PDB file of C-alpha atoms in Angstrom:
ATOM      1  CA  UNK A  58     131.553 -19.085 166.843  1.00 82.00           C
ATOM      2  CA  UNK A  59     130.387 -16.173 164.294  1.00 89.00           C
ATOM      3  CA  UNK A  60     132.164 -12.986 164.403  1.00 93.00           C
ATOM      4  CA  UNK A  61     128.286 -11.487 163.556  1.00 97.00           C
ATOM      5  CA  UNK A  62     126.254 -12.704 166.840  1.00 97.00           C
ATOM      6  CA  UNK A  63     122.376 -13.361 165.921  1.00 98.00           C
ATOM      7  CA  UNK A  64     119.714 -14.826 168.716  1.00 97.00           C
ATOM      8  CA  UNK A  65     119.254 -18.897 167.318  1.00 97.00           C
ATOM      9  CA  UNK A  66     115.805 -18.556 167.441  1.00 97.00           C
ATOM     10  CA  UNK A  67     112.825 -15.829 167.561  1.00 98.00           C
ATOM     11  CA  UNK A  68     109.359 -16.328 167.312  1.00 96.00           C
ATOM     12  CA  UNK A  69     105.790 -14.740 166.414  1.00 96.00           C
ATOM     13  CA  UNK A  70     102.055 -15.266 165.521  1.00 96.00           C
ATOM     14  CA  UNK A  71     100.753 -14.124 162.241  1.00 96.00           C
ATOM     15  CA  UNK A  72     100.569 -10.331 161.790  1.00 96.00           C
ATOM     16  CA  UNK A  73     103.425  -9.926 164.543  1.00 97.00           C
ATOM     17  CA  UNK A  74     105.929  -7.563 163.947  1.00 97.00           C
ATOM     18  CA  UNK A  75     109.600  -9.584 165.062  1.00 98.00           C
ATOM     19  CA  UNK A  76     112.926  -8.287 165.149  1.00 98.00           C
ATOM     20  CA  UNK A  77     116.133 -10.088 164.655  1.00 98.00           C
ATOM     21  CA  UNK A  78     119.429  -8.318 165.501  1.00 98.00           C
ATOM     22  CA  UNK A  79     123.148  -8.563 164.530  1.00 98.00           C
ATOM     23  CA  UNK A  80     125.997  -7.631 167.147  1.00 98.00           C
ATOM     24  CA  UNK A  81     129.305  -6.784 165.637  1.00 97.00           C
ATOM     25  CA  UNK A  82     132.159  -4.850 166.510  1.00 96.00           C
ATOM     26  CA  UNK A  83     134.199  -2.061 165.223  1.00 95.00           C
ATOM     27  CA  UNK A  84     136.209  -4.057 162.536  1.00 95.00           C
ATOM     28  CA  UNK A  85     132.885  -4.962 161.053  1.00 96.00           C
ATOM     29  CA  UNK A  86     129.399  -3.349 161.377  1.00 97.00           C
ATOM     30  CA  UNK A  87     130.919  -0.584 163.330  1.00 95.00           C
ATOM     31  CA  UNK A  88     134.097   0.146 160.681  1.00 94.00           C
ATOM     32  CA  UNK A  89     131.421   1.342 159.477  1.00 91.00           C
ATOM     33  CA  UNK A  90     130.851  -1.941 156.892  1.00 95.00           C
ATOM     34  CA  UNK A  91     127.460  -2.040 155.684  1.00 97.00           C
ATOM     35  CA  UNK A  92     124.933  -5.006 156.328  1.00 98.00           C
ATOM     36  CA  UNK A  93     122.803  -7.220 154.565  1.00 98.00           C
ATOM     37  CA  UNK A  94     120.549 -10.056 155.363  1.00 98.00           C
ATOM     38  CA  UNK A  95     119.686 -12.827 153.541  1.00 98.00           C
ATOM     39  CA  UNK A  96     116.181 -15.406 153.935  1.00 98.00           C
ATOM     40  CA  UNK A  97     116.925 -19.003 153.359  1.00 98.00           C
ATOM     41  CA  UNK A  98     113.676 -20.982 153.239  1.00 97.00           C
ATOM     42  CA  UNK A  99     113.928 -24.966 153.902  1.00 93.00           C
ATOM     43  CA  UNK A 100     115.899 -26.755 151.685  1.00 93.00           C
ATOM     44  CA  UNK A 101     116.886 -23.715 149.428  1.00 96.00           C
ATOM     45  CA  UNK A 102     119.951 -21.936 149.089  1.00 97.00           C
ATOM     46  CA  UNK A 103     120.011 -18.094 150.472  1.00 98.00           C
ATOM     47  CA  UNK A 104     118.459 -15.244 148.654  1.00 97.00           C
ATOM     48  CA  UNK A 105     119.233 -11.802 149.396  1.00 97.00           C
ATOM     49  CA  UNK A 106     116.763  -9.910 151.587  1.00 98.00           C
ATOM     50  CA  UNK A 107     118.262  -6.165 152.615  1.00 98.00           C
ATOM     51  CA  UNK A 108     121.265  -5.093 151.380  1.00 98.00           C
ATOM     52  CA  UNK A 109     123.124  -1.822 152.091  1.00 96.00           C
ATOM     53  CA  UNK A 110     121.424  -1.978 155.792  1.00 97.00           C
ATOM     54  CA  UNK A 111     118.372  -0.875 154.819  1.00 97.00           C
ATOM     55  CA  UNK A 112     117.497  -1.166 150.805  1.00 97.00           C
ATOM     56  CA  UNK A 113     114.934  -4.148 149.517  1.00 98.00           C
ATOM     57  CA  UNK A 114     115.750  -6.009 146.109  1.00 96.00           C
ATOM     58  CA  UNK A 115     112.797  -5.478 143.629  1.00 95.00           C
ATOM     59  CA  UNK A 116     110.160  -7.959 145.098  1.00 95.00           C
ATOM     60  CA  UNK A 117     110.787  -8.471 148.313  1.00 97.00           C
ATOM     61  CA  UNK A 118     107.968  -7.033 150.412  1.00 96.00           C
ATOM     62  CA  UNK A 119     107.961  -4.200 152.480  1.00 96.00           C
ATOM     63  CA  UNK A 120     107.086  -6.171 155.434  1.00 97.00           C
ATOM     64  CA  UNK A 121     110.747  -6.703 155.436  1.00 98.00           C
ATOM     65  CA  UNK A 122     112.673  -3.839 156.451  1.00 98.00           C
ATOM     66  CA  UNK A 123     116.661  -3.300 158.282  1.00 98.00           C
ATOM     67  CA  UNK A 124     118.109  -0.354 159.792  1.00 97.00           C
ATOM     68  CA  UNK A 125     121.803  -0.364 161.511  1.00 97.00           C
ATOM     69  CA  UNK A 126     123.173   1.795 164.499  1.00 95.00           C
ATOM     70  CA  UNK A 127     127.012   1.844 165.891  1.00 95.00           C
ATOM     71  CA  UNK A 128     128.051  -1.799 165.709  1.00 96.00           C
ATOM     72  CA  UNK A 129     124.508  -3.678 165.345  1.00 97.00           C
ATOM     73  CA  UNK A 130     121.774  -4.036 162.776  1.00 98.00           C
ATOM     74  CA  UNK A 131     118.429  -5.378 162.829  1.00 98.00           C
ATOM     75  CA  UNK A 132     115.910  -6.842 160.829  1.00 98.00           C
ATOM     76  CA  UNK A 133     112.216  -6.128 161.312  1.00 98.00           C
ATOM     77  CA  UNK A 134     109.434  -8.437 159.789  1.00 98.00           C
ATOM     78  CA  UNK A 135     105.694  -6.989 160.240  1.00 97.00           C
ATOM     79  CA  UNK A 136     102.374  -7.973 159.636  1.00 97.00           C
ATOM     80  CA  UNK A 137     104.453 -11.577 159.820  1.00 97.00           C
ATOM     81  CA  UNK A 138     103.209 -14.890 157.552  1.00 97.00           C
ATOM     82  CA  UNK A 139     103.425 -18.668 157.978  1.00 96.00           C
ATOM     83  CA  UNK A 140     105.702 -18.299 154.598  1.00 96.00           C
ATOM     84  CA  UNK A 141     108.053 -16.545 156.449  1.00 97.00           C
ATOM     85  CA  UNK A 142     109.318 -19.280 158.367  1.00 97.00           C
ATOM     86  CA  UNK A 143     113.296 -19.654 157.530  1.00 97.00           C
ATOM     87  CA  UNK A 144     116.881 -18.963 158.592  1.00 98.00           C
ATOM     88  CA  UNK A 145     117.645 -15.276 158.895  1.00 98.00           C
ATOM     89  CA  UNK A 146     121.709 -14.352 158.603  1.00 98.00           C
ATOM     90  CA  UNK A 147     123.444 -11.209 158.896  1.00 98.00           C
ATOM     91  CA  UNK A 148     126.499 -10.406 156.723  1.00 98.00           C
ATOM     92  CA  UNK A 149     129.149  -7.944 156.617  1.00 97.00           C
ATOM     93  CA  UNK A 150     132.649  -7.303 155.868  1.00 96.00           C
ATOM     94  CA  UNK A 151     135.332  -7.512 158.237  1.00 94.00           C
ATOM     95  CA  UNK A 152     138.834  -5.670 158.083  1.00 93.00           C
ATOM     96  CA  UNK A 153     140.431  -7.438 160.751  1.00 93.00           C
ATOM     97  CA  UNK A 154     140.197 -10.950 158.621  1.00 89.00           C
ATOM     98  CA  UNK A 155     139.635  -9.292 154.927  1.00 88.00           C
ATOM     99  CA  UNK A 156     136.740 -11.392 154.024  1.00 91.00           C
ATOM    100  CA  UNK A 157     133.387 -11.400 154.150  1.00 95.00           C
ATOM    101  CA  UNK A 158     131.519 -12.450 157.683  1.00 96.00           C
ATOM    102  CA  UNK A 159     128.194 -14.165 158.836  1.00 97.00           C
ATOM    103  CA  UNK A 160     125.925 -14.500 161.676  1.00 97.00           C
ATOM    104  CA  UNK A 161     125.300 -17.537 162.709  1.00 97.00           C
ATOM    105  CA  UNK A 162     121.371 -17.049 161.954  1.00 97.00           C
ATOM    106  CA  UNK A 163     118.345 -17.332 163.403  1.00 98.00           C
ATOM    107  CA  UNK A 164     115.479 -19.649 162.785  1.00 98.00           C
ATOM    108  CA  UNK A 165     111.693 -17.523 162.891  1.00 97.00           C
ATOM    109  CA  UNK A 166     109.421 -19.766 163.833  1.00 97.00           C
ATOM    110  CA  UNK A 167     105.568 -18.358 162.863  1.00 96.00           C
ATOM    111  CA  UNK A 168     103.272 -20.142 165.352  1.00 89.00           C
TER     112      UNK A 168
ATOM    113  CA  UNK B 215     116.771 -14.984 133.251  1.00 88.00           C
ATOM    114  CA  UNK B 216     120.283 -15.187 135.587  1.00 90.00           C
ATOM    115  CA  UNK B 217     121.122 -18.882 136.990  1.00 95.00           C
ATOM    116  CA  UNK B 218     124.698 -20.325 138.439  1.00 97.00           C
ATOM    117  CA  UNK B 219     124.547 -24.259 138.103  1.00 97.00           C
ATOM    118  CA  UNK B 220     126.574 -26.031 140.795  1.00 98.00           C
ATOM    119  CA  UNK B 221     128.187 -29.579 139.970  1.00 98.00           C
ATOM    120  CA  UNK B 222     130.923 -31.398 140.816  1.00 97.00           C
ATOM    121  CA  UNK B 223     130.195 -32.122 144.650  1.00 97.00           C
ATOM    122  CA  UNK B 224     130.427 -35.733 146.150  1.00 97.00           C
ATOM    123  CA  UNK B 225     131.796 -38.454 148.508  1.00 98.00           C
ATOM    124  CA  UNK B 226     135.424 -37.632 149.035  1.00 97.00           C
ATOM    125  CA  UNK B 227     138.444 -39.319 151.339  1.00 97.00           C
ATOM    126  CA  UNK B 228     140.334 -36.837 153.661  1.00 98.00           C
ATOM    127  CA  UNK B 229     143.162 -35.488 151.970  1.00 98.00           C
ATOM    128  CA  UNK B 230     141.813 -36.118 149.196  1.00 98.00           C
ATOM    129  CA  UNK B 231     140.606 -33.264 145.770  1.00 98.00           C
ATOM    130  CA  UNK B 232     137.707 -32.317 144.286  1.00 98.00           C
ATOM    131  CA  UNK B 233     136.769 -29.847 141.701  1.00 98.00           C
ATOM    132  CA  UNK B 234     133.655 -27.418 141.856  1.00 98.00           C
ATOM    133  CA  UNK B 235     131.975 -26.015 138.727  1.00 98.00           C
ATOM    134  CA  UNK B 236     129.141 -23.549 138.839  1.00 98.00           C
ATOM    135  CA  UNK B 237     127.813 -22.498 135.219  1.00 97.00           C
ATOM    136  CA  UNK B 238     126.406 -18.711 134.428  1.00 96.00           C
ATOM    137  CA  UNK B 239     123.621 -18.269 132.376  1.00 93.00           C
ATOM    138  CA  UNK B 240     122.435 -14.907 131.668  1.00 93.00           C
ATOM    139  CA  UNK B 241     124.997 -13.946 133.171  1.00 87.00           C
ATOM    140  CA  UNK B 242     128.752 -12.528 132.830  1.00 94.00           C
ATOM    141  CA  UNK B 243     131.421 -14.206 135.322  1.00 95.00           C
ATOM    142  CA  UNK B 244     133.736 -12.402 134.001  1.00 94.00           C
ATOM    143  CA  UNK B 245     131.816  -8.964 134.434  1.00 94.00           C
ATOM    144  CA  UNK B 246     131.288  -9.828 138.344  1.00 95.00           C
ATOM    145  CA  UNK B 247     132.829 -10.537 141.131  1.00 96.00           C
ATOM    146  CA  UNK B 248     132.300 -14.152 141.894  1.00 97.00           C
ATOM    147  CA  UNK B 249     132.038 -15.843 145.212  1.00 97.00           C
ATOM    148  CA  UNK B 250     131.988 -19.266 147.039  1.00 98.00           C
ATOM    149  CA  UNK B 251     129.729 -19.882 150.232  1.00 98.00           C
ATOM    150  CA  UNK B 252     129.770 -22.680 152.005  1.00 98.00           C
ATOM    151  CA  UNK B 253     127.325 -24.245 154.125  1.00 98.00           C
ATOM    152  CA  UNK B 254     128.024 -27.354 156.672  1.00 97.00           C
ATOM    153  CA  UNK B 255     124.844 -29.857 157.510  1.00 96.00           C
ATOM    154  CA  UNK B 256     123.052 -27.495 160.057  1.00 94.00           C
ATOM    155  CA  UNK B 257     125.278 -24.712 160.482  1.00 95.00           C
ATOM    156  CA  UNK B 258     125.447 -21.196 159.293  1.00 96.00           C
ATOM    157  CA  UNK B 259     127.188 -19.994 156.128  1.00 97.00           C
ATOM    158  CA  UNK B 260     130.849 -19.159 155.942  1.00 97.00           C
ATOM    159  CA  UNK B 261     132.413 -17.244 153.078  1.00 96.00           C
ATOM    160  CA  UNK B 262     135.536 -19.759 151.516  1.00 97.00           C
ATOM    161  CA  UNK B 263     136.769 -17.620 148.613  1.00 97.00           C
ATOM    162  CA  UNK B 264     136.427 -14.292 146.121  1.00 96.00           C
ATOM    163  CA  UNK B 265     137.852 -13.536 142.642  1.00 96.00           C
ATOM    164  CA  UNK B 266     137.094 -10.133 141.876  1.00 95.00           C
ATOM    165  CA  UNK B 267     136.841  -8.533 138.070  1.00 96.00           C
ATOM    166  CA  UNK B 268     140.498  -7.759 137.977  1.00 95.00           C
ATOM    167  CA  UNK B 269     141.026 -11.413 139.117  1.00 96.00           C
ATOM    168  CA  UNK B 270     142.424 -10.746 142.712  1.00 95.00           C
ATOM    169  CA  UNK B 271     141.403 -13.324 144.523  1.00 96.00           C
ATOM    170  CA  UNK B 272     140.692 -14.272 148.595  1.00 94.00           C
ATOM    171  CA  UNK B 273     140.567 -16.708 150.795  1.00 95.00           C
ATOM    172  CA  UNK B 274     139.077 -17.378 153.894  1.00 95.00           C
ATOM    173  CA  UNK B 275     141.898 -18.619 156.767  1.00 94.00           C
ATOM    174  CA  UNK B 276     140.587 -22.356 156.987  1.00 95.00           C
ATOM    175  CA  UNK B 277     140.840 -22.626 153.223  1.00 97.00           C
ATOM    176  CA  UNK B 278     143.860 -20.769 152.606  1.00 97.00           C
ATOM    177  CA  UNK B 279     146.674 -22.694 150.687  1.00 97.00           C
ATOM    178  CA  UNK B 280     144.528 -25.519 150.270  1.00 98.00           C
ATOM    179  CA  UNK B 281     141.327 -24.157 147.697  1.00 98.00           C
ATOM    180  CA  UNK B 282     142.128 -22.396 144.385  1.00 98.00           C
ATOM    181  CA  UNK B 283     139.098 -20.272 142.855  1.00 98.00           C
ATOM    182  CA  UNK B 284     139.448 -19.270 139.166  1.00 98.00           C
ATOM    183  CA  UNK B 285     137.401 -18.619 135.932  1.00 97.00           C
ATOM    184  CA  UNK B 286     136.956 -20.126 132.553  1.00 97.00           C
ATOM    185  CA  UNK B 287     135.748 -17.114 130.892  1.00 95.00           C
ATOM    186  CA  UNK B 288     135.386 -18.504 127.086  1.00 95.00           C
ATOM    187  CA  UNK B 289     132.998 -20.902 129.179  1.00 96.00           C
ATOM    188  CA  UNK B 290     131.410 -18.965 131.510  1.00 96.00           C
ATOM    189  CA  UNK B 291     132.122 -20.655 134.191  1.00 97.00           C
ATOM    190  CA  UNK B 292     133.441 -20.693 137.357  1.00 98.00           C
ATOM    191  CA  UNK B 293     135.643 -23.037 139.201  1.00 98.00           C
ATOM    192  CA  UNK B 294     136.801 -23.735 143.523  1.00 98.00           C
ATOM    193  CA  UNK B 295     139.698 -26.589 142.790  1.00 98.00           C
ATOM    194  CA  UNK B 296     139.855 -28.429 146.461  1.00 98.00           C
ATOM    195  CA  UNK B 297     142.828 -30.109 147.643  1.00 98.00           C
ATOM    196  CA  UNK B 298     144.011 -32.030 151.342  1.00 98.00           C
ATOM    197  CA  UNK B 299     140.430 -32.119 152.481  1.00 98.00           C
ATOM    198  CA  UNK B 300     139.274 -32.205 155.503  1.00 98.00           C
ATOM    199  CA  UNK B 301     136.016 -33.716 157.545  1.00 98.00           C
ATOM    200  CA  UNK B 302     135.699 -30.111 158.606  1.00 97.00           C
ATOM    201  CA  UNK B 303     134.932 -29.246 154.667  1.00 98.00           C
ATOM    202  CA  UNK B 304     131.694 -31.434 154.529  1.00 98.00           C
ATOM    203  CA  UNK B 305     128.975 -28.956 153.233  1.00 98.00           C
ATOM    204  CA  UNK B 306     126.745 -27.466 150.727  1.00 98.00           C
ATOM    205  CA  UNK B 307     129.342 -25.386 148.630  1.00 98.00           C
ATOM    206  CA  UNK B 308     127.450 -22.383 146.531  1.00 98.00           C
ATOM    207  CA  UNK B 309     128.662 -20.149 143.934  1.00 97.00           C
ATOM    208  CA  UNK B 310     127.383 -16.635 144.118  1.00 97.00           C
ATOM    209  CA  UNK B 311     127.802 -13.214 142.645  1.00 95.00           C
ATOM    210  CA  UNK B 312     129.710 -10.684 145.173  1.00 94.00           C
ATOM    211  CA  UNK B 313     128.415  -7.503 144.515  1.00 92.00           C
ATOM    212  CA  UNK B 314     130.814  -4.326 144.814  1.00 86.00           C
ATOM    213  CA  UNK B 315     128.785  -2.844 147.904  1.00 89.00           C
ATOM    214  CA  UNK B 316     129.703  -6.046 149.606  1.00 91.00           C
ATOM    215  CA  UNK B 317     126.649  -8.076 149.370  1.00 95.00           C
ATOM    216  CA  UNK B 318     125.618 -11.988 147.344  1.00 95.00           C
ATOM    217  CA  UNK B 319     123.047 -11.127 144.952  1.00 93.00           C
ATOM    218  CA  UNK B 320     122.224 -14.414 143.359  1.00 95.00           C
ATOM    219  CA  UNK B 321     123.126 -17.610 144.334  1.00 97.00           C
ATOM    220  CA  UNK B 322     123.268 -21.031 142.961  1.00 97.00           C
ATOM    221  CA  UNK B 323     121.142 -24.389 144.234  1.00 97.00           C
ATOM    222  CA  UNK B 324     124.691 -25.313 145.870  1.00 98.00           C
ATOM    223  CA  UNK B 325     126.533 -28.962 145.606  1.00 98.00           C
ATOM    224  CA  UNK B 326     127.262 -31.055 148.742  1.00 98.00           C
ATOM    225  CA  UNK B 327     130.709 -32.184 149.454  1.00 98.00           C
ATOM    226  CA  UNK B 328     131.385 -34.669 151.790  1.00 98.00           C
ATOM    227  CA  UNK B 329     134.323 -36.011 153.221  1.00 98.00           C
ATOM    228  CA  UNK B 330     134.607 -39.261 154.754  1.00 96.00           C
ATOM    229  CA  UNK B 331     136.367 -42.546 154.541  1.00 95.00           C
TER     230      UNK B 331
END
């Protein structure tokens, strides 16, 4: 069980806007620890998507996009692509267990 | 161009060792805080172990006592020495820069370790 809790699975068409969110608590996300998400496509290892809740790496689209409130944080993909299929996870820092901490991710399938 | 290189991963008894390399290219180990994620078949990541700049290093509980992280830094390289595994340590193991702000910024192709008899 994940300290971080993500939904398994979300869906969309193409050009859907989804949302995925991240529950934490107040040792965590709500500390307040920042968040970061990370996209890992089939087969590949993770690559950083948001970090610092709501900041994008230097190529990643701005279709991708986070924000964070109290002890949750989402992650909003619009005008959504068949290349976007992939595992979403959450990650933040926890003070409770002095290490880093994961959702358990979510798959986005793109119908 | 930045890569970390994985190797050392393979078919492993329980209880017994195993030593995990990941190479830097383009890269400083030494300069960075340093990371290992792990990854079993399936499941969702799981942080295992930090060694920051000033070579403190972390464990996570289910590791603890039993995984050693360290740093060549002549070579470049960075090490996760494994010891009394475990079935429950089967997975893709991947080194990965920790960056102050608290997030993995690059990430290597990751080496599977399995343990079975």
């Amino acid at each position: 069980q994940s300290v971080l809790t993500q939904p398994p699975s979300v869906s969309g068409v193409p050009g859907q806007r989804v949302t995925i969110s991240c529950t934490g608590s107040s040792s965590n996300i709500g500390a307040p620890y920042d968040v970061h998400w990370y996209q890992q496509l089939p087969g590949t290892a993770p690559k950083l998507l948001i970090y610092g809740n709501s900041n994008r790496p230097s190529g990643v689209p701005d279709r991708f996009s986070g924000s964070k409130s109290g002890t949750s944080a989402s992650l909003a993909i619009t005008g959504l692509q068949t290349e976007d299929e992939a595992d979403y996870y959450c990650q933040s820092y926890d003070s409770s267990l002095s290490g880093c901490v994961f959702g358990g991710g979510t798959k986005l399938t793109v119908l | 161009e930045v890569q970390l290189v994985e190797s050392g991963g393979g078919l492993i008894q329980p209880g017994g060792s195993l030593r995990l390399s990941c190479a830097a290219s383009g890269f400083t180990v030494s300069s960075n805080h340093m990371s290992w994620v792990r990854q079993a078949p399936g499941k969702g990541l799981e942080w295992v172990s930090v060694i920051y700049r000033d070579a403190t290093t972390y464990y996570a509980d289910s590791v603890r006592g039993r995984f050693t992280i360290s740093r060549d830094n002549s070579k470049n390289m960075l090490y996760v020495q494994m010891k009394s595994l475990r079935a429950e340590d089967t997975a893709v193991y991947y080194c990965a820069s920790y960056d102050g702000s608290g997030y993995y910024g690059r990430w290597g192709q990751g080496t599977l370790v399995t343990v079975s008899s």
